[in-house]
JSON list of C-alpha atoms in Angstrom, two decimals:
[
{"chain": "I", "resi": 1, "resn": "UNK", "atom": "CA", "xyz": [-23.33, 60.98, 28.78]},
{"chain": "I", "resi": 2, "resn": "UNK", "atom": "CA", "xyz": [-27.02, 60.91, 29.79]},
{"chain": "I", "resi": 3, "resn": "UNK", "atom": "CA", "xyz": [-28.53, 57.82, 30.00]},
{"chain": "I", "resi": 4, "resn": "UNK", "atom": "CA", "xyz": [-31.79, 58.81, 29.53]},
{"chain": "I", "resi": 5, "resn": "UNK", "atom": "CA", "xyz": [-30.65, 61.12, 26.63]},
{"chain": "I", "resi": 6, "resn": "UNK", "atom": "CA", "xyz": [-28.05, 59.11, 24.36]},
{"chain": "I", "resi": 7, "resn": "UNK", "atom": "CA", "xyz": [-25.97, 60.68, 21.88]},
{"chain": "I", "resi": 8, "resn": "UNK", "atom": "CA", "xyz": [-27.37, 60.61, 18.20]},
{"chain": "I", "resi": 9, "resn": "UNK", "atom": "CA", "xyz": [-25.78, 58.99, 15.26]},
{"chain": "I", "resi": 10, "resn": "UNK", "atom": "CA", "xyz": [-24.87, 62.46, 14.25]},
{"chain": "I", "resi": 11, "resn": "UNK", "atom": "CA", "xyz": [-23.38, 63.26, 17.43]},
{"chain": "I", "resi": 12, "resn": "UNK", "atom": "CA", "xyz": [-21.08, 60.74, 17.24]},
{"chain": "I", "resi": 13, "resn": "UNK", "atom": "CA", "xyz": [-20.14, 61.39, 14.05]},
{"chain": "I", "resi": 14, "resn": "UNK", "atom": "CA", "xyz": [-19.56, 65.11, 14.26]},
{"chain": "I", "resi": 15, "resn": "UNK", "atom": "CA", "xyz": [-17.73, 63.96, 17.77]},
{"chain": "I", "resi": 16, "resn": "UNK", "atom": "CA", "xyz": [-15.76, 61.38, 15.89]},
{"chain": "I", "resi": 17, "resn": "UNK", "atom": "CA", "xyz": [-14.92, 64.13, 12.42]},
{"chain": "I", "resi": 18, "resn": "UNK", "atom": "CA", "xyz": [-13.35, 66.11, 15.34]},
{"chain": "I", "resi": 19, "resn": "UNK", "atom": "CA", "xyz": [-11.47, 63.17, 16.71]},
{"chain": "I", "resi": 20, "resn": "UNK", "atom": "CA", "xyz": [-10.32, 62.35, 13.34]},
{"chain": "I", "resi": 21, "resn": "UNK", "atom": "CA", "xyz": [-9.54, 66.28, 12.82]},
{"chain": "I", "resi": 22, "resn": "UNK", "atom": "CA", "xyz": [-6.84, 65.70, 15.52]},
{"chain": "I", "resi": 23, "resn": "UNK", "atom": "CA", "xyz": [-5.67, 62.15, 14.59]},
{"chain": "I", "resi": 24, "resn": "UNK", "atom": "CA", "xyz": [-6.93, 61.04, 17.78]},
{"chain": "I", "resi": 25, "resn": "UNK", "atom": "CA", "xyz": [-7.88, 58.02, 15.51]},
{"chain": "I", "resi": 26, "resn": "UNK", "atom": "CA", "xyz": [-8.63, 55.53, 18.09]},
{"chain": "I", "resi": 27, "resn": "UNK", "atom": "CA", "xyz": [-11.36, 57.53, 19.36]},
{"chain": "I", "resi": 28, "resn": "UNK", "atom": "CA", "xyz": [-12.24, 58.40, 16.38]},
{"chain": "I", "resi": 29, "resn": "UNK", "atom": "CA", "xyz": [-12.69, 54.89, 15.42]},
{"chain": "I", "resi": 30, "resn": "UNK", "atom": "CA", "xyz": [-14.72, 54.17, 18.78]},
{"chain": "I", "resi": 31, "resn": "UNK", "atom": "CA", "xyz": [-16.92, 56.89, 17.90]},
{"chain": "I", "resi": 32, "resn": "UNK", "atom": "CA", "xyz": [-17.38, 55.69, 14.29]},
{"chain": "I", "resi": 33, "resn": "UNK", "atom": "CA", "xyz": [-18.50, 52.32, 15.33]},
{"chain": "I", "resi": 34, "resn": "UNK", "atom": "CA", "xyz": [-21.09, 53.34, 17.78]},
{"chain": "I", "resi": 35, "resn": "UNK", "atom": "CA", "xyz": [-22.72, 55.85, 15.11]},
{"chain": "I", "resi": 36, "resn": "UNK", "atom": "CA", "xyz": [-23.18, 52.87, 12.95]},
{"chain": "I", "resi": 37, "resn": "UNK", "atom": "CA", "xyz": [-24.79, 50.80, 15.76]},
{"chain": "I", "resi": 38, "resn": "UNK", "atom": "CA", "xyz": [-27.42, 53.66, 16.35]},
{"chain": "I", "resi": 39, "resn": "UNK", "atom": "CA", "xyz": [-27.78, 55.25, 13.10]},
{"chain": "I", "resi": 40, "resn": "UNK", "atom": "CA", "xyz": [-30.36, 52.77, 12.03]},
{"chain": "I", "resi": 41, "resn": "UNK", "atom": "CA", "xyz": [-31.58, 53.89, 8.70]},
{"chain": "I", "resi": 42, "resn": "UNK", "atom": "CA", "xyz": [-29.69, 56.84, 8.48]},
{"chain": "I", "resi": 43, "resn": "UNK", "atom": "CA", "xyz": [-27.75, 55.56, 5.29]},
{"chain": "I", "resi": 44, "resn": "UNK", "atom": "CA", "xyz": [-26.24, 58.55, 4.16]},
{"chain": "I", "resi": 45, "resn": "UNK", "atom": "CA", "xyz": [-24.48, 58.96, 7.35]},
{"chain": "I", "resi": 46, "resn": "UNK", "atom": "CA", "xyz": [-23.61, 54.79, 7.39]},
{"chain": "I", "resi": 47, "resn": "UNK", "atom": "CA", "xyz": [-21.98, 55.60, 4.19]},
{"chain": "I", "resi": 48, "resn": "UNK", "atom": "CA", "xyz": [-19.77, 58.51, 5.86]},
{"chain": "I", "resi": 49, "resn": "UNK", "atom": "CA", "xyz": [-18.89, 56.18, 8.87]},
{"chain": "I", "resi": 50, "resn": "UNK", "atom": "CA", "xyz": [-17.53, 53.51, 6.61]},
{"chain": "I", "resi": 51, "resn": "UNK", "atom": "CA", "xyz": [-15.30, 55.78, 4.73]},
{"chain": "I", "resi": 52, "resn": "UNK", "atom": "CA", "xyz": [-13.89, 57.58, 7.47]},
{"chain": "I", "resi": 53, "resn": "UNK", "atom": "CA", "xyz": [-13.08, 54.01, 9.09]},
{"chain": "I", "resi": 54, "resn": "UNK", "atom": "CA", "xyz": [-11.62, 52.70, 6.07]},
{"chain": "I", "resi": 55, "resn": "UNK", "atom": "CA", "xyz": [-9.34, 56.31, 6.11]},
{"chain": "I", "resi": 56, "resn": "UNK", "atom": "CA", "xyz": [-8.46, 55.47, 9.72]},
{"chain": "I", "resi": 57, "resn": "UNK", "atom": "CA", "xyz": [-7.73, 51.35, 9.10]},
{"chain": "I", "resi": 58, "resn": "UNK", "atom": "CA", "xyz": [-5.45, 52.57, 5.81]},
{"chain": "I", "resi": 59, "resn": "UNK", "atom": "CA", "xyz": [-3.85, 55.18, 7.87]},
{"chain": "I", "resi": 60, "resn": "UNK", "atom": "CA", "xyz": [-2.84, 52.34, 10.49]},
{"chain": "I", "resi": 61, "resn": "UNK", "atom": "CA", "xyz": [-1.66, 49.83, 7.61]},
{"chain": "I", "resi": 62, "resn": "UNK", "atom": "CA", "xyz": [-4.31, 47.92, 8.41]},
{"chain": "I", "resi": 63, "resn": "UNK", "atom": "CA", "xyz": [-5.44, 47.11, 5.24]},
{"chain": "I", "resi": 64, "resn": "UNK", "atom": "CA", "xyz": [-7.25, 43.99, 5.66]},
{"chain": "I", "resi": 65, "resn": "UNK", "atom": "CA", "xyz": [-9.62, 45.58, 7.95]},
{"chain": "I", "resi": 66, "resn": "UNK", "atom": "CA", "xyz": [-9.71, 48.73, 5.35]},
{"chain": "I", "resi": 67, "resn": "UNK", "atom": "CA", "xyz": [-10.51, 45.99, 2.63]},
{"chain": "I", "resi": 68, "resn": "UNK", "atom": "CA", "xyz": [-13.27, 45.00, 4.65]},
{"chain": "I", "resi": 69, "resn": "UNK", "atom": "CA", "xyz": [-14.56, 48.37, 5.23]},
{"chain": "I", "resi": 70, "resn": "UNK", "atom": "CA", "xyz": [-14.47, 49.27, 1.60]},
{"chain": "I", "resi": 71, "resn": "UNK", "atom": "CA", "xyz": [-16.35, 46.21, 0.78]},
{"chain": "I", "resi": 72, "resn": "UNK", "atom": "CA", "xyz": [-19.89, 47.69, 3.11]},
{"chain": "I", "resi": 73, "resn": "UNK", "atom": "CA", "xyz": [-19.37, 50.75, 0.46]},
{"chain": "I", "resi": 74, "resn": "UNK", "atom": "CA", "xyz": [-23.00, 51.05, -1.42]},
{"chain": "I", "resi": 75, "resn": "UNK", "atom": "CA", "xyz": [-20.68, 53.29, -4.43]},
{"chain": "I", "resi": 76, "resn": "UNK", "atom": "CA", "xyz": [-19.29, 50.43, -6.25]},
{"chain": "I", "resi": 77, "resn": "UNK", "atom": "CA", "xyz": [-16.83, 52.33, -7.80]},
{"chain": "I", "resi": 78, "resn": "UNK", "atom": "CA", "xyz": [-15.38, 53.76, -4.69]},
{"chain": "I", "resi": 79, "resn": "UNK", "atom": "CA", "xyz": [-15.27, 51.02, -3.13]},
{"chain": "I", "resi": 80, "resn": "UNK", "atom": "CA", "xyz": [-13.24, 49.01, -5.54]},
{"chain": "I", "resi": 81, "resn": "UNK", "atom": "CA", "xyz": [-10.61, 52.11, -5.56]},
{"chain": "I", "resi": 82, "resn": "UNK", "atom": "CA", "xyz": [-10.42, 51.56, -1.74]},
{"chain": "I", "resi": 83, "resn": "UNK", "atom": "CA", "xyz": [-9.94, 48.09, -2.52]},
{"chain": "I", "resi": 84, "resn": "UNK", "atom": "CA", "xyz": [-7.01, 48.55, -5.04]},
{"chain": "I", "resi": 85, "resn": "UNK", "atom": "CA", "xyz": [-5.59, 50.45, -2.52]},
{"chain": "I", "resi": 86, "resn": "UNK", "atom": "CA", "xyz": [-6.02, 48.45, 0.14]},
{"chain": "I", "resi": 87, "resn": "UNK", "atom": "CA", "xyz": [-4.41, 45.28, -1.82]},
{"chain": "I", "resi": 88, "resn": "UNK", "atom": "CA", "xyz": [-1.74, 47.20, -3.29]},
{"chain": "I", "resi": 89, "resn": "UNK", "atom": "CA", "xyz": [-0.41, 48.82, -0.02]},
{"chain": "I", "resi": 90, "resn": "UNK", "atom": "CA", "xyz": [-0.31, 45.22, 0.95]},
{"chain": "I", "resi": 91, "resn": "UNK", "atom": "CA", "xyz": [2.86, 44.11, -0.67]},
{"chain": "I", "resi": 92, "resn": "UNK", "atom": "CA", "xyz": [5.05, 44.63, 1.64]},
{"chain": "I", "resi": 93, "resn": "UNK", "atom": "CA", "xyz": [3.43, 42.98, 4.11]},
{"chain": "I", "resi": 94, "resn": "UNK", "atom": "CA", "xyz": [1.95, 39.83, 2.21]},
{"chain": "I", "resi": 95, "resn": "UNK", "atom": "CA", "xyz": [4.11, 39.08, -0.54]},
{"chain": "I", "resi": 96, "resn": "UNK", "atom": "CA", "xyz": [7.02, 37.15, 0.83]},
{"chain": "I", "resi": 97, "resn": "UNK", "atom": "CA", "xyz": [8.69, 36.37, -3.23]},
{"chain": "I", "resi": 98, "resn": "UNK", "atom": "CA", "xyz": [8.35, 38.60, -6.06]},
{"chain": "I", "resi": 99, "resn": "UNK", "atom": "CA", "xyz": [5.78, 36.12, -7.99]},
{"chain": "I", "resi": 100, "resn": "UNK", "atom": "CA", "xyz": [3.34, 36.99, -4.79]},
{"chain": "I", "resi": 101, "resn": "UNK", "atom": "CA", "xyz": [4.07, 40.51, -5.41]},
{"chain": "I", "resi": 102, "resn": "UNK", "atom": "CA", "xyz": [3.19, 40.43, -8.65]},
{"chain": "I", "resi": 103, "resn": "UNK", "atom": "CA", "xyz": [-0.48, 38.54, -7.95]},
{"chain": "I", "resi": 104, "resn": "UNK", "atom": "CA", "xyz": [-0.87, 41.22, -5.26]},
{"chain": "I", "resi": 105, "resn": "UNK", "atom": "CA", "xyz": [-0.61, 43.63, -7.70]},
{"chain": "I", "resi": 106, "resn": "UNK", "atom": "CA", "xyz": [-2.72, 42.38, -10.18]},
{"chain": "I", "resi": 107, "resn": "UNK", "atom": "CA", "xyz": [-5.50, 41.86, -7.66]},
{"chain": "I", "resi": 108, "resn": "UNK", "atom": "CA", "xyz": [-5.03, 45.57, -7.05]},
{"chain": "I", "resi": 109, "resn": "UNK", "atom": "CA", "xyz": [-5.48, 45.94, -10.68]},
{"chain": "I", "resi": 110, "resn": "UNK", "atom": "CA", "xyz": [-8.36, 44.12, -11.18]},
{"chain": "I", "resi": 111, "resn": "UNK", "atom": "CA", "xyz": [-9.89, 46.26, -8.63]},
{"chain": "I", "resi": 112, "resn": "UNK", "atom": "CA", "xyz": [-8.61, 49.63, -9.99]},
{"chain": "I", "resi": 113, "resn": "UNK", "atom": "CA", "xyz": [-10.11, 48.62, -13.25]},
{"chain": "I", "resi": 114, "resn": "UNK", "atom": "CA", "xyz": [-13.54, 48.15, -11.76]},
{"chain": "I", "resi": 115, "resn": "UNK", "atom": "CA", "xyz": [-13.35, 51.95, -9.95]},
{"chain": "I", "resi": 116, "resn": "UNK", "atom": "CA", "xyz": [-14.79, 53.83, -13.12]},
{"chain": "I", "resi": 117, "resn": "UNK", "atom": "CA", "xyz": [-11.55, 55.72, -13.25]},
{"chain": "I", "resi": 118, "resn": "UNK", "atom": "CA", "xyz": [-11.07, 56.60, -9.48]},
{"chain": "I", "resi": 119, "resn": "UNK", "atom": "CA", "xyz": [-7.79, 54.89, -9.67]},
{"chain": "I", "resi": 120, "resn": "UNK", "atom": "CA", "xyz": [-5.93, 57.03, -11.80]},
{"chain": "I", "resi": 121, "resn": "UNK", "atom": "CA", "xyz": [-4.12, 55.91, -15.06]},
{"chain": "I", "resi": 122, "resn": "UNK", "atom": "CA", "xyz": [-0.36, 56.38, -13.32]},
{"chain": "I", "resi": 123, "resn": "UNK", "atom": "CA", "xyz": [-1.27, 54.83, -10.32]},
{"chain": "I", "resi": 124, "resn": "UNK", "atom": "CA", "xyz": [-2.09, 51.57, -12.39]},
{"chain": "I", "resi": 125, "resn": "UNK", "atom": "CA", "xyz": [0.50, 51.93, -15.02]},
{"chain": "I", "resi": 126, "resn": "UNK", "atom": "CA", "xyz": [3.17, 52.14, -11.63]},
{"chain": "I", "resi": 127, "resn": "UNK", "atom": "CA", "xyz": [1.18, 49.27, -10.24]},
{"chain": "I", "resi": 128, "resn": "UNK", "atom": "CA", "xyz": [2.05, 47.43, -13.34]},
{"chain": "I", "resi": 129, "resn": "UNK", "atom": "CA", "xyz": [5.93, 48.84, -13.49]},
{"chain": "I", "resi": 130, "resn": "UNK", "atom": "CA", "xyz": [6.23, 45.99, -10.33]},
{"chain": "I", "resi": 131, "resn": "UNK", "atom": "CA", "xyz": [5.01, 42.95, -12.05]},
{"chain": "I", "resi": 132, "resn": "UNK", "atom": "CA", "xyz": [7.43, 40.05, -13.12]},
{"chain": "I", "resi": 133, "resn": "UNK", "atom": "CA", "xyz": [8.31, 40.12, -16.80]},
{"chain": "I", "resi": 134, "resn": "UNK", "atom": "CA", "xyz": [6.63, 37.58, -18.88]},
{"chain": "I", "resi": 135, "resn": "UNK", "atom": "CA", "xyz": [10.07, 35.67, -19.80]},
{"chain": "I", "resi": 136, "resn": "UNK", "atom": "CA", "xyz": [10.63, 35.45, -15.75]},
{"chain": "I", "resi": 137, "resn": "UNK", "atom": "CA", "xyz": [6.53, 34.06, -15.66]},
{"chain": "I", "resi": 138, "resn": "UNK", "atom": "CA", "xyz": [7.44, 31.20, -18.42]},
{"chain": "I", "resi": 139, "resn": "UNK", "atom": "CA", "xyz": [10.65, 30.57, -16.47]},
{"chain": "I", "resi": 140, "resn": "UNK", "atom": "CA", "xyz": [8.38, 30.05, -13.63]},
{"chain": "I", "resi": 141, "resn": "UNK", "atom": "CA", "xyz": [6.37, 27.62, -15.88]},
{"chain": "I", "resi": 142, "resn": "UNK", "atom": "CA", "xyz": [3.34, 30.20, -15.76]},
{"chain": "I", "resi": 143, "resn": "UNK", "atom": "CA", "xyz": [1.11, 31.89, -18.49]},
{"chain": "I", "resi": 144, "resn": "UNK", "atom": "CA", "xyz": [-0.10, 34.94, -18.63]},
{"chain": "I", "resi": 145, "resn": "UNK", "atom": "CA", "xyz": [-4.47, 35.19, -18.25]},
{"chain": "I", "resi": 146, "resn": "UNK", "atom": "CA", "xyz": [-3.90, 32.07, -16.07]},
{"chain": "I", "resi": 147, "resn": "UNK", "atom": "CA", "xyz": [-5.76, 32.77, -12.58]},
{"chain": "I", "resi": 148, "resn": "UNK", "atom": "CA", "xyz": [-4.32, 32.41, -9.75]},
{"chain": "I", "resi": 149, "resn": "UNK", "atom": "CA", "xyz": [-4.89, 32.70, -5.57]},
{"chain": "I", "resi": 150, "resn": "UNK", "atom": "CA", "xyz": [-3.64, 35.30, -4.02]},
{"chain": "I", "resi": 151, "resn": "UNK", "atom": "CA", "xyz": [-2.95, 33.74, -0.73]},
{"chain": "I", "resi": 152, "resn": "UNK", "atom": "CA", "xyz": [-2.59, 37.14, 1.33]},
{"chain": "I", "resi": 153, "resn": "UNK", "atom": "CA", "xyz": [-6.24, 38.23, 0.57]},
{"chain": "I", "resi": 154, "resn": "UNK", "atom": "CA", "xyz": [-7.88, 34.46, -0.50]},
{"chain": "I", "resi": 155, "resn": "UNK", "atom": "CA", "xyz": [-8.94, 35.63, -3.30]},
{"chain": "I", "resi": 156, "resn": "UNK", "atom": "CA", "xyz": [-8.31, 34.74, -7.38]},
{"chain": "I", "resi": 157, "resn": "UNK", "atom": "CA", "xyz": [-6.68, 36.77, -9.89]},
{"chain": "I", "resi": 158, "resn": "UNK", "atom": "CA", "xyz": [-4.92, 36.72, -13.76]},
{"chain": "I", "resi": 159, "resn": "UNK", "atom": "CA", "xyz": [-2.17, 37.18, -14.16]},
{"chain": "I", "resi": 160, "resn": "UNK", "atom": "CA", "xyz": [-0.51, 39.97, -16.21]},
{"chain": "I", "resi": 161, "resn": "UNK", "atom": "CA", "xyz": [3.13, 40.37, -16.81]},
{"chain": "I", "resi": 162, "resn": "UNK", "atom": "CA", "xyz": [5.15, 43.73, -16.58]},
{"chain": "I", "resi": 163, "resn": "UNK", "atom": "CA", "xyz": [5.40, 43.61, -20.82]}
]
């Protein structure tokens, strides 16, 4: 590069759509990042940035950083179906008994049902195929609309049974 002629934010970002074209993600990524650093008001293109990141963190199974990348989404509704996703794909990785699953999963949920129908009816109705069954919750000594933390993601849910 040119010192005295830096690349653009749309540079970058047509660099980095190429990168990503390739899955040559880490590069990708790089370029990504630096379009965001120079693409000062250049929201539109901010926007792109963050979703292509968040499609490169999920890719990776990093979903804590694609949480996190969701949440700098200005479209509330997309964002919160990145978030479901995000959460949800967690479970494997975060929920160490099938009572954390099941908080995982209604976190997801209470995301889903905030993305105006961008998480799709089956995808929820799955979602909620995995959750304990409410005699198991009252064998647990829980109730059902009770909130809870979910550990994993510090953050507070209610929990819903599987019936």
């Amino acid at each position: 590069n040119d010192p005295n002629n830096p690349p653009t934010a749309e540079d970058l970002f047509s660099a980095a759509i190429a990168d990503h074209k390739r899955k040559d993600y880490a590069i990708a990524k790089d370029r990504f990042e630096r379009a965001l650093q120079v693409a000062d008001t250049a929201e539109a293109l901010k926007q792109k940035c963050y979703t292509f990141l968040y499609d490169i963190a999920y890719k990776k199974n990093n979903y804590k950083e694609a949480f996190r990348l969701a949440s700098s989404i200005a479209d509330n509704c997309a964002a919160n179906e990145k978030k479901a996703y995000a959460v949800a794909m967690s479970v494997s990785k975060c929920g160490s008994s099938p009572f954390d699953k099941t908080l995982i999963y209604c976190l997801a949920i209470d995301y889903a049902e905030k993305s105006c129908g961008n998480v799709g009816s089956s995808t929820i109705n799955s979602w909620k195929s995995s959750l304990l069954p409410m005699q198991e919750l009252v064998m647990m000594g829980k109730s059902k609309g009770s909130s809870h933390n979910v550990s994993c993601w510090d953050k507070t849910t209610v929990l819903r049974s599987k019936d």
